[in-house]
Short mmCIF file of C-alpha atoms in Angstrom, two decimals:
data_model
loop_
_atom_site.label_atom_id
_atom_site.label_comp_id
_atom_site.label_asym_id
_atom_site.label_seq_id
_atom_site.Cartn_x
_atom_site.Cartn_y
_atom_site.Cartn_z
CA UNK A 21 39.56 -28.15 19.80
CA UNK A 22 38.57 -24.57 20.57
CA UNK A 23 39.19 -21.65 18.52
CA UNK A 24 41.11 -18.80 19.58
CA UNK A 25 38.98 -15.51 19.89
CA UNK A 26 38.20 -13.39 17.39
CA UNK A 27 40.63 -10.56 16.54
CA UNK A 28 37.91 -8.38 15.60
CA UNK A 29 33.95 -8.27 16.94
CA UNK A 30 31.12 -8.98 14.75
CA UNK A 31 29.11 -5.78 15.16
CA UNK A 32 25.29 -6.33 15.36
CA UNK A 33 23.11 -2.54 15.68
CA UNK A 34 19.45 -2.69 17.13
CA UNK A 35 16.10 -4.20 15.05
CA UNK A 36 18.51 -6.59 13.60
CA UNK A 37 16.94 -10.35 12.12
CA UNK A 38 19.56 -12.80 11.93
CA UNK A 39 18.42 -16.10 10.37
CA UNK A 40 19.18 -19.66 12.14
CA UNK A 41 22.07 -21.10 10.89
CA UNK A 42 23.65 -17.55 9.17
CA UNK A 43 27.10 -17.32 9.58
CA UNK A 44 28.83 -13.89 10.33
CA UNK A 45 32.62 -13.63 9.70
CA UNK A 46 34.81 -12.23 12.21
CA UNK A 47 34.63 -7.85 11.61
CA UNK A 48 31.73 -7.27 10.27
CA UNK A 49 28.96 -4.93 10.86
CA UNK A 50 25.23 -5.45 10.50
CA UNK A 51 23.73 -2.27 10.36
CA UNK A 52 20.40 -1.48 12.18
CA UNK A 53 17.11 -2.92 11.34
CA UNK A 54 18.78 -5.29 8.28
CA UNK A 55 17.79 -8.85 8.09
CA UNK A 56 19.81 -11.82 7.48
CA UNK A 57 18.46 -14.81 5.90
CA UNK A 58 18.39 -17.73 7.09
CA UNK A 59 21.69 -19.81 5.85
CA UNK A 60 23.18 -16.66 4.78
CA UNK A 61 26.96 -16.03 4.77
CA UNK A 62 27.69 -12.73 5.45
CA UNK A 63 31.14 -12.03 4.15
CA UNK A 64 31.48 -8.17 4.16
CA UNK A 65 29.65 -5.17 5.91
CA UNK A 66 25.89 -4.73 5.73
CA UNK A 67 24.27 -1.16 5.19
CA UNK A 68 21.31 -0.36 7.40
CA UNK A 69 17.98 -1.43 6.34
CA UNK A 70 18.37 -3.87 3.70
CA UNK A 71 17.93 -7.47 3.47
CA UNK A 72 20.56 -9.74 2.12
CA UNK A 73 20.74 -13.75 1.33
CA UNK A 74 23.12 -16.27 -0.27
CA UNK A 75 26.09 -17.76 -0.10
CA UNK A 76 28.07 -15.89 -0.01
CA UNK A 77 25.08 -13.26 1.47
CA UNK A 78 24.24 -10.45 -1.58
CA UNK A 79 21.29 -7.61 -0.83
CA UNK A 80 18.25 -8.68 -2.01
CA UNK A 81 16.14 -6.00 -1.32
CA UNK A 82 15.74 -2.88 1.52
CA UNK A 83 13.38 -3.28 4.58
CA UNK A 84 10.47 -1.33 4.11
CA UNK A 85 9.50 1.46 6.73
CA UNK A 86 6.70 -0.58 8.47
CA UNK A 87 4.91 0.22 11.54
CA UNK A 88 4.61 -2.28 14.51
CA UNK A 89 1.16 -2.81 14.15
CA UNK A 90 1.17 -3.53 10.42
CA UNK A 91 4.10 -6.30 11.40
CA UNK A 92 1.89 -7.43 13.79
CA UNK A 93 -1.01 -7.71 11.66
CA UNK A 94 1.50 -9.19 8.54
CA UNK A 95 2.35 -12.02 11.03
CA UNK A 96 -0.91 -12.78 12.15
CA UNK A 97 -2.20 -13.25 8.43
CA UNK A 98 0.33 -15.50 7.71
CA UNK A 99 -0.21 -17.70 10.58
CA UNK A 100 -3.92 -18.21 9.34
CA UNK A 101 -2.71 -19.76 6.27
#
C-alpha cells in the first residue's frame, strides 16, 4: 500500500549529513551544515550547525567551524587506522 504524500515538505538546507537509516518526520527543517546520526529520529526542527542523535533525535553537540582541508585531512587519518 502506498502512502499518501506528505502535507508538509521535510526541509533539508545545504552542508547537511543525514545518517543511513535516519528518519525525518513530515515538516521539519534541518538547518544548514547540521548532521544527523545515523538511526536518528528527528521529531522537531533542527537549528543550524549542530549535531543531534537518538531516538527520538536530541542535540548532542554543535559542528565545529572546520576548514575543507582539515576534513580532508580528519578523514584521511581515520582511514589509516
Amino acid at each position: 500500500m502506498l502512502e499518501p504524500p506528505s502535507e508538509k515538505p521535510v526541509t533539508i538546507e545545504d552542508n547537511v549529513f543525514v545518517g543511513g537509516n535516519a528518519v525525518v518526520l513530515e515538516g521539519v527543517k534541518i538547518g544548514k551544515g547540521s548532521v544527523v546520526a545515523a538511526g536518528a529520529v528527528v521529531l522537531e526542527d533542527v537549528p543550524s550547525g549542530l549535531v543531534v542523535a537518538g531516538v527520538p533525535a536530541k542535540v548532542k553537540g554543535r559542528v565545529e567551524d572546520v576548514s575543507q582541508k582539515e576534513k580532508i585531512s580528519i578523514v584521511k587519518s581515520l582511514r589509516k587506522k
